[in-house]
Short mmCIF file of C-alpha atoms and ligand atoms in Angstrom, two decimals:
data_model
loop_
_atom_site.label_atom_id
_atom_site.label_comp_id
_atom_site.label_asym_id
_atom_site.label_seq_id
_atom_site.Cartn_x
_atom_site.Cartn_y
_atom_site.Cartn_z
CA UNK M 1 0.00 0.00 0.00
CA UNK M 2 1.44 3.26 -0.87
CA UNK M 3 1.67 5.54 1.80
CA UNK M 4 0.87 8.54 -0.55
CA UNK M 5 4.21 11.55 -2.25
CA UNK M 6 7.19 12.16 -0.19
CA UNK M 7 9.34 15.33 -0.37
CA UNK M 8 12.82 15.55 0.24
CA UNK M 9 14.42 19.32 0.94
CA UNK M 10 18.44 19.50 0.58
CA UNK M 11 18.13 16.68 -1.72
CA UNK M 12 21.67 17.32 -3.58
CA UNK M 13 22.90 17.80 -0.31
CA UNK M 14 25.13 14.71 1.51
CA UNK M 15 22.66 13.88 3.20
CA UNK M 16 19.95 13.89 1.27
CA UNK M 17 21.35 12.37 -1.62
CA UNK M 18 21.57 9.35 0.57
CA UNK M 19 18.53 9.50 1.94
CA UNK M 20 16.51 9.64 -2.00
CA UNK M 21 18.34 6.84 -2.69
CA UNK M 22 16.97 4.62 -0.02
CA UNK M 23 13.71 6.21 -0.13
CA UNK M 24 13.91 5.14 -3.84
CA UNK M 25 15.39 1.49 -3.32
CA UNK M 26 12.19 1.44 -0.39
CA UNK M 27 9.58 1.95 -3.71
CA UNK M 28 8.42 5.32 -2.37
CA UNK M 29 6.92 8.06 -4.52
CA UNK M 30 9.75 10.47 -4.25
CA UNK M 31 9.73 14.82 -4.75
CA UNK M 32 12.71 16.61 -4.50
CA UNK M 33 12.93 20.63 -3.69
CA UNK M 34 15.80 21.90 -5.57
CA UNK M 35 17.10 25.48 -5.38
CA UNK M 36 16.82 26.81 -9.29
CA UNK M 37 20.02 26.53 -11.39
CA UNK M 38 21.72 24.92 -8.45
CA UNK M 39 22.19 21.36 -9.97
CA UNK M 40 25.09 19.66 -8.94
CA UNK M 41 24.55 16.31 -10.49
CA UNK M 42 23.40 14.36 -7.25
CA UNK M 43 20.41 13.58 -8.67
CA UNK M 44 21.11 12.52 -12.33
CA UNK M 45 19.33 9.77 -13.73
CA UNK M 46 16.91 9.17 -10.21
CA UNK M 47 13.04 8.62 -10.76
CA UNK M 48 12.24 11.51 -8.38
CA UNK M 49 9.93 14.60 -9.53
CA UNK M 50 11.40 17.82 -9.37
CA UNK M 51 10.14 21.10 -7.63
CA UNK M 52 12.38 23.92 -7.64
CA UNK M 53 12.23 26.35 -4.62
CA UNK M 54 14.43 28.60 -2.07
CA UNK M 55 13.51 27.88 1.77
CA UNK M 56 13.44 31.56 1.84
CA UNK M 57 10.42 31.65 -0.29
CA UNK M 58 7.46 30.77 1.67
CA UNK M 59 4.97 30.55 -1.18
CA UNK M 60 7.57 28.41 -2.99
CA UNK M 61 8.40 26.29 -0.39
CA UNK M 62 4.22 25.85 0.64
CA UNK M 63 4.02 24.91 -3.25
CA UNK M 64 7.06 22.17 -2.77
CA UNK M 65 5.12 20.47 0.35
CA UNK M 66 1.44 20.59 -1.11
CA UNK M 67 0.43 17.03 -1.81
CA UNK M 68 2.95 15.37 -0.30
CA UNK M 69 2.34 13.26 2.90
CA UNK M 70 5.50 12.97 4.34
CA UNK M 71 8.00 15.76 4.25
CA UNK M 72 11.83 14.96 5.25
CA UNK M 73 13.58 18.50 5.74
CA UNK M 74 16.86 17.98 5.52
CA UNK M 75 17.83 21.36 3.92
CA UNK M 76 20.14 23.88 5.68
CA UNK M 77 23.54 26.03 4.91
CA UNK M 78 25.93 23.87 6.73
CA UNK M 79 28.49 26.82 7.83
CA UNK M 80 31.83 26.37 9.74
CA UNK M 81 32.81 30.05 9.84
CA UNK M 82 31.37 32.79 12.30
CA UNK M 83 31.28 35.31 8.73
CA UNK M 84 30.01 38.60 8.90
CA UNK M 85 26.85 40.03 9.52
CA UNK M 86 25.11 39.07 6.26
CA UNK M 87 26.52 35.52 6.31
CA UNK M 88 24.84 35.35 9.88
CA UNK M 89 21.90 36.30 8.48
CA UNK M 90 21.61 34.25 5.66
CA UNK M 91 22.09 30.91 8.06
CA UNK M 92 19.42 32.06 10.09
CA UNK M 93 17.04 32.92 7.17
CA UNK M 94 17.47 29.80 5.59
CA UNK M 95 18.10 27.45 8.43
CA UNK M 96 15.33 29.26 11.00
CA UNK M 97 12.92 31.19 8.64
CA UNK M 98 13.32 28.00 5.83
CA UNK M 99 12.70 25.62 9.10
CA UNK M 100 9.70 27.47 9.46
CA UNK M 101 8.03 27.58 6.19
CA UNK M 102 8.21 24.02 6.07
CA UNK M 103 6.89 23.28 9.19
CA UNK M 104 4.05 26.19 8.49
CA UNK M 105 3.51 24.43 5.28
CA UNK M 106 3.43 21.32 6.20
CA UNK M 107 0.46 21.98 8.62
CA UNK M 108 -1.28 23.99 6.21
CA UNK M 109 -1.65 21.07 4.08
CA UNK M 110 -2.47 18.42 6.12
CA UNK M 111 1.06 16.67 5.60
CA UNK M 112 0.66 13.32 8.25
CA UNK M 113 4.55 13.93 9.11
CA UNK M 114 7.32 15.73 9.46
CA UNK M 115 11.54 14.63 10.00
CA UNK M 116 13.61 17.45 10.55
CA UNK M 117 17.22 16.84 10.48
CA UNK M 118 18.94 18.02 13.59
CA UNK M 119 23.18 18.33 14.66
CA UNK M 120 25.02 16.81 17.08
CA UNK M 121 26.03 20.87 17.82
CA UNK M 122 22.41 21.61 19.03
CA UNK M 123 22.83 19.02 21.91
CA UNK M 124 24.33 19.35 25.21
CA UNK M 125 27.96 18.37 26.12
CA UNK M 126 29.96 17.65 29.38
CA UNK M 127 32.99 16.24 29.38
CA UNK M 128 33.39 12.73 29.33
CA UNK M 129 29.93 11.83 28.69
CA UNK M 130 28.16 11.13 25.78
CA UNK M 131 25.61 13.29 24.60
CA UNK M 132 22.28 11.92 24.78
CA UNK M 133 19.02 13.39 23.65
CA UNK M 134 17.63 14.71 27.03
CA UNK M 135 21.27 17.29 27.63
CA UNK M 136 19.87 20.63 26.95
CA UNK M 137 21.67 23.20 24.79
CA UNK M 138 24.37 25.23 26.46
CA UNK M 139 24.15 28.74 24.76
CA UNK M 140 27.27 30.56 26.70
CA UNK M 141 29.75 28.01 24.72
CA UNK M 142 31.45 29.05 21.88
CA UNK M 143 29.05 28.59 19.16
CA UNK M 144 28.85 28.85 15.43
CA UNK M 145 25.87 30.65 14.05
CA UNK M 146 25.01 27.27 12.29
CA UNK M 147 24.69 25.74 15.64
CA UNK M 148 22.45 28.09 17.02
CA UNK M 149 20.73 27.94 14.07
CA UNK M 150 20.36 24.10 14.62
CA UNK M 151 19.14 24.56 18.27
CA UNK M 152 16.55 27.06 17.43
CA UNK M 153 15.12 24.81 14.40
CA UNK M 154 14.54 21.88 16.98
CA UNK M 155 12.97 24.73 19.37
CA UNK M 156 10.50 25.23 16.00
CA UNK M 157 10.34 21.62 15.18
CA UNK M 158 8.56 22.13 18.91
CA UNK M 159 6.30 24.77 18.37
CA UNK M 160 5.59 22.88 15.68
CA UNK M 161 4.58 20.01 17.37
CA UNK M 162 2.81 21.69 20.24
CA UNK M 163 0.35 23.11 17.48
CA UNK M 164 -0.84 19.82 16.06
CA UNK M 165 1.59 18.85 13.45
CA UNK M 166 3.13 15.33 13.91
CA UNK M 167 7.10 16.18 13.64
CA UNK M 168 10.21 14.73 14.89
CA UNK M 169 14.06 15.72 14.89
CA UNK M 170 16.36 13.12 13.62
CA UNK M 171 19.96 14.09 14.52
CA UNK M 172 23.06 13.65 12.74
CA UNK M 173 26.61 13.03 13.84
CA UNK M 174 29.28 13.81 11.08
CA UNK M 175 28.81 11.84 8.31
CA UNK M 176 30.96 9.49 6.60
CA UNK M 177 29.95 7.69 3.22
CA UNK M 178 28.84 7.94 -0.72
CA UNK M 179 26.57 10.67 -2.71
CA UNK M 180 28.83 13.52 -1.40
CA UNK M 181 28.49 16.05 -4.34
CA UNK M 182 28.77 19.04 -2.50
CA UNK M 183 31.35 17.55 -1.05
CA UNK M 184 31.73 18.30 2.80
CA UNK M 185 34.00 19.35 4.84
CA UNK M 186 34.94 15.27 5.55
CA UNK M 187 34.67 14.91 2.04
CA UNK M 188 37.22 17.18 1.23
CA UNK M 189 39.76 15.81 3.43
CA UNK M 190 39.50 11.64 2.33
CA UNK M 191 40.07 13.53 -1.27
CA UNK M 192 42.84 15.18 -0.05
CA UNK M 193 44.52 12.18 1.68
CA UNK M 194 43.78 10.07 -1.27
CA UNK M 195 45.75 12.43 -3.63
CA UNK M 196 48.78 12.67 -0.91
CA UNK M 197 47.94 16.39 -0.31
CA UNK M 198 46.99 16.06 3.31
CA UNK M 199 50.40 16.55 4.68
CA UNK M 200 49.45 17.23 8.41
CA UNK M 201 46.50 16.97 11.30
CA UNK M 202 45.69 17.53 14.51
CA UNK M 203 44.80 14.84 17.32
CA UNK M 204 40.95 14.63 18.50
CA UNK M 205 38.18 13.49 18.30
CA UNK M 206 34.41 13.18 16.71
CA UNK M 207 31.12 10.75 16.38
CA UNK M 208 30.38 9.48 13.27
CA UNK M 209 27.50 8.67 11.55
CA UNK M 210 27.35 6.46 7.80
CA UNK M 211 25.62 7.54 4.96
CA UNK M 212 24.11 4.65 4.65
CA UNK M 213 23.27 4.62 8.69
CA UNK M 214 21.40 8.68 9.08
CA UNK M 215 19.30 7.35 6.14
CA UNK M 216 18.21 4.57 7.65
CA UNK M 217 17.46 7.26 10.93
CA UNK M 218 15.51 9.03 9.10
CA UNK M 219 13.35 6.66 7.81
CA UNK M 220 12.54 4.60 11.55
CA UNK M 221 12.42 8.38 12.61
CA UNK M 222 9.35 8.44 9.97
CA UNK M 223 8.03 4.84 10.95
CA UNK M 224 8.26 4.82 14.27
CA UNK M 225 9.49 8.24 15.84
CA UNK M 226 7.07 9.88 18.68
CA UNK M 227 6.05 13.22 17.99
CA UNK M 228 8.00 16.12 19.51
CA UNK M 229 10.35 13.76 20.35
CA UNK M 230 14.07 13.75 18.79
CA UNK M 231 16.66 10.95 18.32
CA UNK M 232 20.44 10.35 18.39
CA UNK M 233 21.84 8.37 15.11
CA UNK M 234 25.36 7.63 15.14
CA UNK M 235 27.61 4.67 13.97
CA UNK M 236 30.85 5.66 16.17
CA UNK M 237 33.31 7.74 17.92
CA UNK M 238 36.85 7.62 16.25
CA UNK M 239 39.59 9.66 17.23
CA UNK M 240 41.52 11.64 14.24
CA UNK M 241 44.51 9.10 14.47
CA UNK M 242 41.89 5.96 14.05
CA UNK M 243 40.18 7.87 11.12
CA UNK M 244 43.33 8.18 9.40
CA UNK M 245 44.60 4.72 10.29
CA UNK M 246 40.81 3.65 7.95
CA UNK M 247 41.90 6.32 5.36
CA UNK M 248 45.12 4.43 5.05
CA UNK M 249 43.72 1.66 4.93
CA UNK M 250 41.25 1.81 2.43
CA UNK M 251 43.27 4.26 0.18
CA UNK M 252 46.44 2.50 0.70
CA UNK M 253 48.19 5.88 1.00
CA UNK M 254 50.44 6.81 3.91
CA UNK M 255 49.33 8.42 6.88
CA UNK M 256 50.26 12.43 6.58
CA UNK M 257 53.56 13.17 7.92
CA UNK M 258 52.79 15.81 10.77
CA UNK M 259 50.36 15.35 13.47
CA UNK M 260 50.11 18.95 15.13
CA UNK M 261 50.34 19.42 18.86
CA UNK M 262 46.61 21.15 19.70
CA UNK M 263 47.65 23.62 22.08
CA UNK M 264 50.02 25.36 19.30
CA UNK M 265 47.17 24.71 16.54
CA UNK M 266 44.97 26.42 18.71
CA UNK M 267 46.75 29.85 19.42
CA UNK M 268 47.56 29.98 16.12
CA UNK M 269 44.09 29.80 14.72
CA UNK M 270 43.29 32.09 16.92
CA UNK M 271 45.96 34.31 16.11
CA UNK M 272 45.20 33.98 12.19
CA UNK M 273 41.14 34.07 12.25
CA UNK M 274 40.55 37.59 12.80
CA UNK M 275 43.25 38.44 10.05
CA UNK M 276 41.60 35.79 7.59
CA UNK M 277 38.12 36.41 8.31
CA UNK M 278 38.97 40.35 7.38
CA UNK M 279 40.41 39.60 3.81
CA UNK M 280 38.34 36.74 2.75
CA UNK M 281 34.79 37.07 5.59
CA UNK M 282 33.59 33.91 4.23
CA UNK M 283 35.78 31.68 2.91
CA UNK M 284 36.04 28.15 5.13
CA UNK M 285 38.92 27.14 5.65
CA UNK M 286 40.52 23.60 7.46
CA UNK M 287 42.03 24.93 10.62
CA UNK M 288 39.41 27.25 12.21
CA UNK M 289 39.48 27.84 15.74
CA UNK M 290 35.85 26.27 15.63
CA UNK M 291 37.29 23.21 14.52
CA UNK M 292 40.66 22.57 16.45
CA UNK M 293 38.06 23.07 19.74
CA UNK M 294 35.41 21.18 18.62
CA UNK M 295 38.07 18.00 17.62
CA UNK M 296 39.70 18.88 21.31
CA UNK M 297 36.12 18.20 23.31
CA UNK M 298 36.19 14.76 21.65
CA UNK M 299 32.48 14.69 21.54
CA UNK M 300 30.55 10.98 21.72
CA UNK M 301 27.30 10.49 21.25
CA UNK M 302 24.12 8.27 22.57
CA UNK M 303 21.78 6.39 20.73
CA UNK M 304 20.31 4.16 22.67
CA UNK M 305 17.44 5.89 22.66
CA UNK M 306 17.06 5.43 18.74
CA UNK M 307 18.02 1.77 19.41
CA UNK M 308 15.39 1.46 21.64
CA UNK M 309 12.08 3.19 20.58
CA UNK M 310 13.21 3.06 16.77
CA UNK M 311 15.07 -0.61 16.24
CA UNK M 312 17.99 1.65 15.13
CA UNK M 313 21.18 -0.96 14.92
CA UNK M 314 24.20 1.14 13.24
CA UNK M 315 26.61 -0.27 10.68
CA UNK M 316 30.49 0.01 10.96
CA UNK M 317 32.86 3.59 9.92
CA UNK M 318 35.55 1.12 7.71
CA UNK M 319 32.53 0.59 5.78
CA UNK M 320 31.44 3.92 5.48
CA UNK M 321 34.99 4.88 4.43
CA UNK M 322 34.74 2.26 1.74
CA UNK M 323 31.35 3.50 0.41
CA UNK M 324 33.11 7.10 0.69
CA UNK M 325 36.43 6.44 -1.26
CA UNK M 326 34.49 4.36 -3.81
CA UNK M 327 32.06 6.14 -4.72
CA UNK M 328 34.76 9.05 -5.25
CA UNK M 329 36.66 6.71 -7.57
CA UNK M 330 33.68 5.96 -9.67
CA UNK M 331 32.94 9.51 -10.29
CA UNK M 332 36.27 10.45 -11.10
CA UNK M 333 36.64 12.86 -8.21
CA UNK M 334 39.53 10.95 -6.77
CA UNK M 335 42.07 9.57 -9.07
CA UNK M 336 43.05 5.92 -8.58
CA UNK M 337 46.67 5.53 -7.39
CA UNK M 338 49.46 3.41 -9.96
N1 NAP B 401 26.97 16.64 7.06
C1 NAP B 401 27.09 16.50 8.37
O1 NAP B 401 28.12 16.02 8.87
C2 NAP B 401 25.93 16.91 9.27
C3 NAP B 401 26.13 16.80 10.65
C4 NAP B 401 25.09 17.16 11.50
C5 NAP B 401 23.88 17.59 10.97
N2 NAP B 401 23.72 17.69 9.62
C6 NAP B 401 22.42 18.18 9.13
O2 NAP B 401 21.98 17.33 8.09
C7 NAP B 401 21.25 18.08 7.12
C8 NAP B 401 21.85 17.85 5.76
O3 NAP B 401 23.20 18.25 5.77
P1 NAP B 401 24.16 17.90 4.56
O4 NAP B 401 25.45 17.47 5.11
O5 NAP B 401 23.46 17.05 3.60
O6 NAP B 401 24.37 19.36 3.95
P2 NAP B 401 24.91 19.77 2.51
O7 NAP B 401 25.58 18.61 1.85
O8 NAP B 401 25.65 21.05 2.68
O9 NAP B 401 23.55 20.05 1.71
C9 NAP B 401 22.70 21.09 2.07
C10 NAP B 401 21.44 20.99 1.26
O10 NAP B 401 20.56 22.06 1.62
C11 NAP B 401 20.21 22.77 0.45
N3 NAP B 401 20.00 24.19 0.72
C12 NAP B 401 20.87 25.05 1.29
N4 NAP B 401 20.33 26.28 1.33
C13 NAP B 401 19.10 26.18 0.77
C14 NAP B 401 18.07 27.12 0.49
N5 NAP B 401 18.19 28.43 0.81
N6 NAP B 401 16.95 26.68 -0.10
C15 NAP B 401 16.80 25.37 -0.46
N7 NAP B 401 17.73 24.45 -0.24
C16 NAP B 401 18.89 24.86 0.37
C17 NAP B 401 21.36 22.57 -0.51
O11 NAP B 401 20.92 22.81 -1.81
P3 NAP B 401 21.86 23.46 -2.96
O12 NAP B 401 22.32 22.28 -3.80
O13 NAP B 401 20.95 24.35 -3.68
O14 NAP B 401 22.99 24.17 -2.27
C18 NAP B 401 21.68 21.11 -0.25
O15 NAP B 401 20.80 20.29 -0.93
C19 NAP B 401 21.30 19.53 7.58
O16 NAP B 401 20.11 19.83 8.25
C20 NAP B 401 22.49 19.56 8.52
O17 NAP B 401 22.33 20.57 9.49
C21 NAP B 401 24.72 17.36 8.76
#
């Protein structure tokens, strides 16, 4: 029995490019919202309909979500930088306001669900313990804009929910695996290690999530999830050295030859950013102060919760490395080594 039109938002995105594919491979009806002229070939040759709209646009985005019944919103300007004032804005706008006009949307037409995609960032952290979904957000760390961003779309996904509409936050860890056209941040280093151009690193920490594993989230999310209720997906922790022990291993390269003590990585991106951020105000780059801290709290996450309410069982990271460097390959972005 079909369960009726699906729509996808941020479906070129990492992400969501994984997720179409499963929702696909599952035999649902599948709509994608697409920003206009913004095609970056994640899509090609997929049996999904295509709606172009900007989150900004309310009436376009209302248009996007009419006759669907299940909406997945995994749009959002994934930002690493603090940028200047109209780079602020613009995350908020499209991440808060766009968060919105789904969610406004969605009620307006009688969609039967909602799965918002959340970040690790907008959950609570204390040392040594994993976050789990109940930590609330501590808003006098250092934050990005995107992760306040992040914490006030679950605080809508809320409002949301306390009006009527059946919605629930699915939350990502970094993720690891295939369909990365954009490609991320992660992305961008495996490339880099797999053409010998990733000469140094620092020591840390992150938790991981597969590809193949936050699609599968969001999908018990939409089976299973309790309204107003969010949920923790992960695969696993890996330090920085363990991550590039599986990039050596997969890519048979060797590992980089400097691993950078943190405390001098730190002062010096500290140094640097307000010199950086003045010539080029938004322009990522690999060592931002945001980063060497966020590596150093060596975050780890819970899902137990997802395991239990959802029947959430996680895969493994060497195979979401795999997937990763692969799928790379086949596309051409990576060049095989002699
Ligand atoms: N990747 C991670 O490690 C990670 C970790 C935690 C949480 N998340 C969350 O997971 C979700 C997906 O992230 P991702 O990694 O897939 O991001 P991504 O690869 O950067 O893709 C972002 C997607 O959002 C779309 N988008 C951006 N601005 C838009 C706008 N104004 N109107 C319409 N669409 C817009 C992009 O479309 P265009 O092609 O037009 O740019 C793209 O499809 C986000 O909610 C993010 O916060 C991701």
């Amino acid at each position: 029995m079909s369960l009726g039109r699906v729509l996808v938002t941020g479906a070129t995105g990492h992400l969501g490019a994984n997720l179409v594919r499963r929702l696909l491979a599952d035999g649902e009806e599948v709509r994608v919202m697409l920003r206009a002229g913004r095609d970056n070939g994640a899509l090609a040759g997929l049996d999904v309909e295509r709606v172009h709209a900007d989150l900004r646009d309310e009436d376009a985005v209302a248009a996007a979500v009419k006759g669907c019944a299940r909406v997945y919103h995994c749009a959002a300007l994934v930002s690493t930088i603090q940028g200047n004032a109209a780079h602020k804005r613009q995350v908020f706008d499209t991440n808060v306001r766009g968060t919105i006009h789904v969610l406004r949307s969605a009620a307006r037409h009688g969609v039967d669900k909602v799965v918002v995609s959340g970040s690790l960032s907008a959950t609570g952290y204390e040392p040594d313990l994993a976050s789990h979904e109940e930590m609330p957000f501590y808003p006098f760390e250092r934050h990005l804009p995107y992760g306040f961003t992040k914490h006030l779309t679950e605080h809508e996904a809320l409002r949301a929910h306390a009006g009527g509409l059946n919605v629930v936050v699915a939350t990502s860890c970094a993720i690891v695996g295939p369909h990365d056209y954009v490609p991320s941040r992660l992305g961008r280093v495996l490339i880099d290690y797999a053409h010998g151009r990733l000469r140094a690193y620092i020591p840390g920490g992150f938790e991981f999530v597969s590809g193949r594993d936050i699609a599968e989230g969001h999908v018990l999310a939409m089976r299973h999830g309790r309204s107003g209720q969010k949920y923790i997906f992960s695969t696993a922790y890996a330090s920085v050295d363990e991550l590039m022990a599986l990039y050596r291993q997969v890519t048979g390269r060797p590992l980089p030859r400097f691993r950078l003590p943190p405390p001098l990585m730190a002062a010096f991106a500290e140094l640097t950013d307000k010199t950086w951020y003045r010539v080029f105000p938004n322009r990522p780059r690999r060592f931002t102060p945001a980063a060497v801290r966020l590596l150093q709290m060596r975050r780890r996450a819970n899902h137990d919760k997802a395991r239990r309410e959802l029947g959430y069982r996680p895969t493994g990271l060497l195979s979401a490395v795999e997937e990763a460097y692969e799928d790379f390959l086949r596309r051409g972005v990576i060049r095989p080594t002699n």
